[in-house]
Amino acid sequence: MIQSRSCPSCLRRVEVSQFKLGDRVRCPYCKSEFQIQPQMRGAPVANGDAEQRHRQTNPRPRLPKTASMERLQVEGYERFEEVGKGAMGKVYKAYQSKLRRKVALKVLALEHADKSGFVDRFRREAATGARITHRNVVRVYDILTGKSYDREGVSTEVHVISMEFVDGPHLRQLNQSEVRGNLPKALDYFRQICSGVAAAHEQGVVHRDLKPENIMLDRETNVLKVADFGLAYFVDRDERDAVWDTKTRMTMGTVAYMPPEQGRDAKRVVE
């Protein structure tokens, strides 16, 4: 008789001997729930149809395509789905249980988690986004910590930003034929981007890394939203933490989209 089974979400073994068939069990590790099916308790499979039904009701978890095969756990959030990644980390679509809403979770890469400079920059992005409230800027809800599990079940603490989930592509992914030749739409997009940037400027925030990848389009509302304030600069120095300062002569931004003077000295540009 099988005494335990693997959780479909985190794949760790969970004791189920005290439950009966059909009961729902909460995984003590990732807090997700699953139902005990006959096959999980050692009941024989009568035919191919029963086995097929089991596969349909208990699909194998889709694992992130990473070498470490990490699983994410953040208290209060579930249904994680990787939707993007970059040099700083990954972005997941998730569901916030208490507020019953979809959110985006930006997770700092494990290789940067123990580097104070990267953590400070990550926290700055969250603080910057949180102070800007505008329909053309991605809202930041909270900064959290979570756990990432490798294939062996070993956990590592990770830094997480919870933010508004924008269901759509960034401008680089947008079909150019939708905009090219359509002057009214192009002007509308340009106006929305300027509105988002202006809202940041009103809060004393200079983005410094404005590019197509950092402009998201909400397909449902056709609203553009400025995202990723990781390199932002606070004009009001009294409201900044000293560790967020940009050292003189340090180049910050994406070379293809920065003005020459920013490449020479990023700090003096915003001063």
Short mmCIF file of C-alpha atoms in Angstrom, two decimals:
data_model
loop_
_atom_site.label_atom_id
_atom_site.label_comp_id
_atom_site.label_asym_id
_atom_site.label_seq_id
_atom_site.Cartn_x
_atom_site.Cartn_y
_atom_site.Cartn_z
CA MET A 1 0.00 0.00 0.00
CA ILE A 2 1.36 3.39 -1.00
CA GLN A 3 1.82 5.65 2.03
CA SER A 4 2.82 8.83 0.19
CA ARG A 5 2.74 10.48 -3.20
CA SER A 6 4.46 13.31 -5.03
CA CYS A 7 2.86 16.75 -4.93
CA PRO A 8 1.96 17.75 -8.54
CA SER A 9 3.26 21.28 -7.92
CA CYS A 10 6.61 20.87 -6.13
CA LEU A 11 7.13 17.08 -6.64
CA ARG A 12 8.05 16.48 -2.99
CA ARG A 13 6.67 13.36 -1.27
CA VAL A 14 3.60 13.94 0.91
CA GLU A 15 2.20 11.53 3.53
CA VAL A 16 -1.39 10.52 2.58
CA SER A 17 -2.06 7.35 4.59
CA GLN A 18 -4.40 9.15 6.99
CA PHE A 19 -6.72 10.28 4.19
CA LYS A 20 -9.31 8.40 2.15
CA LEU A 21 -9.86 8.34 -1.60
CA GLY A 22 -11.28 11.58 -2.95
CA ASP A 23 -9.95 13.71 -0.08
CA ARG A 24 -8.09 16.89 -0.89
CA VAL A 25 -4.64 17.19 0.65
CA ARG A 26 -2.60 20.35 1.20
CA CYS A 27 1.11 19.98 0.49
CA PRO A 28 3.07 21.05 3.61
CA TYR A 29 5.90 22.36 1.42
CA CYS A 30 4.35 24.47 -1.36
CA LYS A 31 0.84 24.78 0.20
CA SER A 32 -0.94 23.72 -3.02
CA GLU A 33 -3.87 21.29 -2.87
CA PHE A 34 -4.43 18.05 -4.76
CA GLN A 35 -7.00 15.25 -4.69
CA ILE A 36 -6.14 11.65 -3.81
CA GLN A 37 -7.05 9.49 -6.78
CA PRO A 38 -7.31 5.65 -6.77
CA GLN A 39 -4.05 5.26 -8.67
CA MET A 40 -2.25 7.28 -6.00
CA ARG A 41 -3.20 4.79 -3.28
CA GLY A 42 -2.18 1.72 -5.25
CA ALA A 43 -5.60 0.83 -6.72
CA PRO A 44 -5.23 -1.19 -9.96
CA VAL A 45 -5.92 0.43 -13.31
CA ALA A 46 -8.67 -1.55 -14.97
CA ASN A 47 -8.01 -0.49 -18.54
CA GLY A 48 -6.41 2.10 -20.75
CA ASP A 49 -9.38 4.45 -20.36
CA ALA A 50 -8.92 4.66 -16.60
CA GLU A 51 -5.23 5.40 -17.03
CA GLN A 52 -6.01 8.08 -19.57
CA ARG A 53 -8.52 9.68 -17.20
CA HIS A 54 -5.88 9.70 -14.50
CA ARG A 55 -3.41 11.49 -16.77
CA GLN A 56 -6.04 14.07 -17.67
CA THR A 57 -7.03 14.84 -14.06
CA ASN A 58 -3.46 14.66 -12.74
CA PRO A 59 -1.19 16.03 -15.47
CA ARG A 60 2.53 16.02 -14.85
CA PRO A 61 3.71 19.47 -13.82
CA ARG A 62 5.26 21.63 -16.52
CA LEU A 63 8.78 22.32 -15.32
CA PRO A 64 10.62 25.55 -16.06
CA LYS A 65 13.19 25.05 -18.80
CA THR A 66 16.23 25.77 -16.64
CA ALA A 67 19.23 23.69 -15.74
CA SER A 68 18.37 23.84 -12.03
CA MET A 69 14.71 22.86 -12.60
CA GLU A 70 13.74 25.28 -9.81
CA ARG A 71 10.22 25.55 -8.38
CA LEU A 72 8.94 28.79 -6.93
CA GLN A 73 7.06 29.19 -3.64
CA VAL A 74 5.77 32.55 -2.42
CA GLU A 75 3.31 32.68 0.46
CA GLY A 76 -0.13 33.82 -0.65
CA TYR A 77 0.51 33.09 -4.34
CA GLU A 78 -0.06 30.02 -6.52
CA ARG A 79 -0.36 28.81 -10.14
CA PHE A 80 3.11 29.96 -11.18
CA GLU A 81 3.84 30.14 -14.89
CA GLU A 82 7.10 31.47 -16.31
CA VAL A 83 6.38 34.18 -18.89
CA GLY A 84 9.75 35.84 -19.37
CA LYS A 85 13.36 36.12 -18.26
CA GLY A 86 16.33 38.43 -18.54
CA ALA A 87 19.74 39.17 -17.07
CA MET A 88 18.29 40.10 -13.68
CA GLY A 89 15.94 37.13 -13.30
CA LYS A 90 12.58 35.72 -14.35
CA VAL A 91 9.00 36.89 -14.50
CA TYR A 92 6.12 34.58 -13.56
CA LYS A 93 2.40 34.92 -13.95
CA ALA A 94 0.75 33.94 -10.66
CA TYR A 95 -2.53 34.06 -8.78
CA GLN A 96 -2.85 35.99 -5.51
CA SER A 97 -5.25 33.90 -3.46
CA LYS A 98 -6.60 36.43 -0.94
CA LEU A 99 -7.29 39.18 -3.48
CA ARG A 100 -8.26 36.73 -6.24
CA ARG A 101 -6.27 38.41 -8.97
CA LYS A 102 -3.56 37.63 -11.49
CA VAL A 103 -0.21 39.24 -10.80
CA ALA A 104 3.28 39.24 -12.24
CA LEU A 105 6.11 38.12 -9.95
CA LYS A 106 9.59 39.27 -10.86
CA VAL A 107 12.18 37.02 -9.21
CA LEU A 108 15.81 38.05 -8.82
CA ALA A 109 18.12 35.42 -10.32
CA LEU A 110 19.72 33.06 -7.81
CA GLU A 111 23.23 34.03 -8.89
CA HIS A 112 22.50 37.63 -7.86
CA ALA A 113 20.61 36.93 -4.63
CA ASP A 114 23.71 37.19 -2.42
CA LYS A 115 25.16 40.28 -4.12
CA SER A 116 24.22 43.46 -2.26
CA GLY A 117 24.47 45.66 -5.34
CA PHE A 118 21.94 43.59 -7.29
CA VAL A 119 19.60 43.29 -4.31
CA ASP A 120 19.72 47.06 -3.75
CA ARG A 121 18.95 47.69 -7.41
CA PHE A 122 16.08 45.20 -7.27
CA ARG A 123 14.59 46.89 -4.20
CA ARG A 124 15.01 50.28 -5.84
CA GLU A 125 12.95 49.11 -8.80
CA ALA A 126 10.13 48.09 -6.46
CA ALA A 127 10.25 51.34 -4.48
CA THR A 128 10.32 53.40 -7.67
CA GLY A 129 7.36 51.64 -9.24
CA ALA A 130 5.35 51.83 -6.02
CA ARG A 131 5.51 55.63 -5.88
CA ILE A 132 4.08 56.08 -9.40
CA THR A 133 0.34 55.64 -9.89
CA HIS A 134 -0.69 56.05 -13.53
CA ARG A 135 -2.58 53.97 -16.10
CA ASN A 136 0.47 54.02 -18.40
CA VAL A 137 2.90 52.69 -15.78
CA VAL A 138 2.98 49.11 -14.48
CA ARG A 139 1.80 49.15 -10.86
CA VAL A 140 4.02 47.64 -8.18
CA TYR A 141 2.17 46.01 -5.29
CA ASP A 142 4.79 44.67 -2.90
CA ILE A 143 8.33 43.36 -2.43
CA LEU A 144 8.54 39.87 -0.93
CA THR A 145 10.77 36.92 -0.26
CA GLY A 146 10.05 33.42 -1.41
CA LYS A 147 11.73 30.07 -1.90
CA SER A 148 13.10 28.38 -4.98
CA TYR A 149 13.40 24.58 -4.95
CA ASP A 150 15.89 22.65 -7.07
CA ARG A 151 15.37 19.09 -8.34
CA GLU A 152 16.57 17.65 -5.03
CA GLY A 153 14.04 19.65 -3.02
CA VAL A 154 16.68 21.98 -1.58
CA SER A 155 15.30 25.48 -1.07
CA THR A 156 16.98 28.87 -1.52
CA GLU A 157 15.55 32.22 -0.47
CA VAL A 158 14.75 34.53 -3.39
CA HIS A 159 13.74 38.19 -3.70
CA VAL A 160 10.40 38.85 -5.40
CA ILE A 161 8.51 41.90 -6.67
CA SER A 162 4.72 41.56 -6.97
CA MET A 163 3.28 43.80 -9.68
CA GLU A 164 0.41 44.32 -12.07
CA PHE A 165 0.08 41.57 -14.67
CA VAL A 166 -0.12 42.96 -18.20
CA ASP A 167 -1.66 40.39 -20.51
CA GLY A 168 0.07 41.20 -23.77
CA PRO A 169 3.40 41.64 -25.57
CA HIS A 170 6.06 44.30 -25.26
CA LEU A 171 6.57 46.61 -28.23
CA ARG A 172 9.41 44.54 -29.65
CA GLN A 173 7.07 41.55 -29.92
CA LEU A 174 4.27 43.58 -31.45
CA ASN A 175 3.46 42.92 -35.10
CA GLN A 176 4.83 46.02 -36.78
CA SER A 177 2.19 45.82 -39.48
CA GLU A 178 -0.39 46.75 -36.82
CA VAL A 179 1.25 50.14 -36.34
CA ARG A 180 3.24 50.86 -39.48
CA GLY A 181 1.08 52.85 -41.87
CA ASN A 182 -1.53 53.43 -39.17
CA LEU A 183 -0.71 56.99 -38.12
CA PRO A 184 -3.59 57.43 -35.61
CA LYS A 185 -2.56 54.26 -33.73
CA ALA A 186 1.12 55.20 -33.80
CA LEU A 187 0.35 58.66 -32.42
CA ASP A 188 -1.89 57.15 -29.73
CA TYR A 189 0.89 54.78 -28.64
CA PHE A 190 3.40 57.63 -28.62
CA ARG A 191 1.06 59.77 -26.49
CA GLN A 192 0.56 56.93 -23.98
CA ILE A 193 4.31 56.35 -23.60
CA CYS A 194 4.87 60.07 -23.05
CA SER A 195 2.07 60.14 -20.45
CA GLY A 196 3.68 57.30 -18.49
CA VAL A 197 7.14 58.88 -18.62
CA ALA A 198 5.69 62.26 -17.62
CA ALA A 199 3.99 60.67 -14.60
CA ALA A 200 7.37 59.28 -13.52
CA HIS A 201 9.00 62.70 -13.98
CA GLU A 202 6.31 64.29 -11.81
CA GLN A 203 7.46 61.98 -9.02
CA GLY A 204 11.09 62.96 -9.60
CA VAL A 205 11.96 59.68 -11.33
CA VAL A 206 14.02 59.41 -14.54
CA HIS A 207 13.64 55.98 -16.18
CA ARG A 208 17.03 55.89 -18.02
CA ASP A 209 16.31 52.62 -19.84
CA LEU A 210 13.33 53.36 -22.06
CA LYS A 211 13.19 50.85 -24.94
CA PRO A 212 10.60 48.64 -26.72
CA GLU A 213 11.17 45.74 -24.33
CA ASN A 214 10.15 47.96 -21.40
CA ILE A 215 6.84 49.07 -22.90
CA MET A 216 4.02 46.55 -22.38
CA LEU A 217 0.72 46.45 -24.28
CA ASP A 218 -2.45 45.31 -22.53
CA ARG A 219 -4.32 43.57 -25.34
CA GLU A 220 -7.69 43.81 -23.62
CA THR A 221 -7.63 47.57 -23.05
CA ASN A 222 -5.08 48.56 -25.74
CA VAL A 223 -3.22 50.51 -23.04
CA LEU A 224 0.58 50.81 -23.09
CA LYS A 225 2.44 50.63 -19.78
CA VAL A 226 6.01 51.63 -18.98
CA ALA A 227 7.82 48.92 -17.02
CA ASP A 228 11.19 48.06 -15.44
CA PHE A 229 12.49 50.96 -13.36
CA GLY A 230 15.61 49.05 -12.33
CA LEU A 231 17.94 51.79 -13.58
CA ALA A 232 15.77 54.72 -12.51
CA TYR A 233 17.29 57.84 -11.00
CA PHE A 234 15.70 59.94 -8.22
CA VAL A 235 16.04 63.65 -8.95
CA ASP A 236 15.21 64.50 -5.32
CA ARG A 237 18.33 63.24 -3.60
CA ASP A 238 16.88 63.72 -0.12
CA GLU A 239 14.39 60.90 -0.81
CA ARG A 240 16.90 58.43 -2.09
CA ASP A 241 18.90 55.92 -0.18
CA ALA A 242 22.62 56.56 -0.59
CA VAL A 243 23.30 53.04 -1.86
CA TRP A 244 21.05 53.73 -4.87
CA ASP A 245 23.32 56.44 -6.22
CA THR A 246 25.00 56.03 -9.58
CA LYS A 247 28.73 56.37 -9.45
CA THR A 248 30.19 59.06 -11.68
CA ARG A 249 31.51 57.71 -15.00
CA MET A 250 29.43 54.51 -14.75
CA THR A 251 27.40 53.76 -17.89
CA MET A 252 23.81 52.77 -17.08
CA GLY A 253 21.23 51.77 -19.69
CA THR A 254 20.94 50.00 -23.04
CA VAL A 255 23.57 51.30 -25.45
CA ALA A 256 21.35 51.22 -28.54
CA TYR A 257 18.77 53.46 -26.87
CA MET A 258 20.81 55.90 -24.80
CA PRO A 259 21.97 59.36 -25.92
CA PRO A 260 25.75 59.77 -26.33
CA GLU A 261 25.99 62.00 -23.25
CA GLN A 262 24.42 59.26 -21.10
CA GLY A 263 27.01 56.79 -22.34
CA ARG A 264 29.79 59.18 -21.36
CA ASP A 265 28.49 59.94 -17.86
CA ALA A 266 25.04 58.71 -16.81
CA LYS A 267 25.03 60.67 -13.55
CA ARG A 268 25.65 64.10 -15.09
CA VAL A 269 22.85 63.60 -17.67
CA VAL A 270 20.11 63.64 -15.06
CA GLU A 271 21.77 66.35 -12.98
#
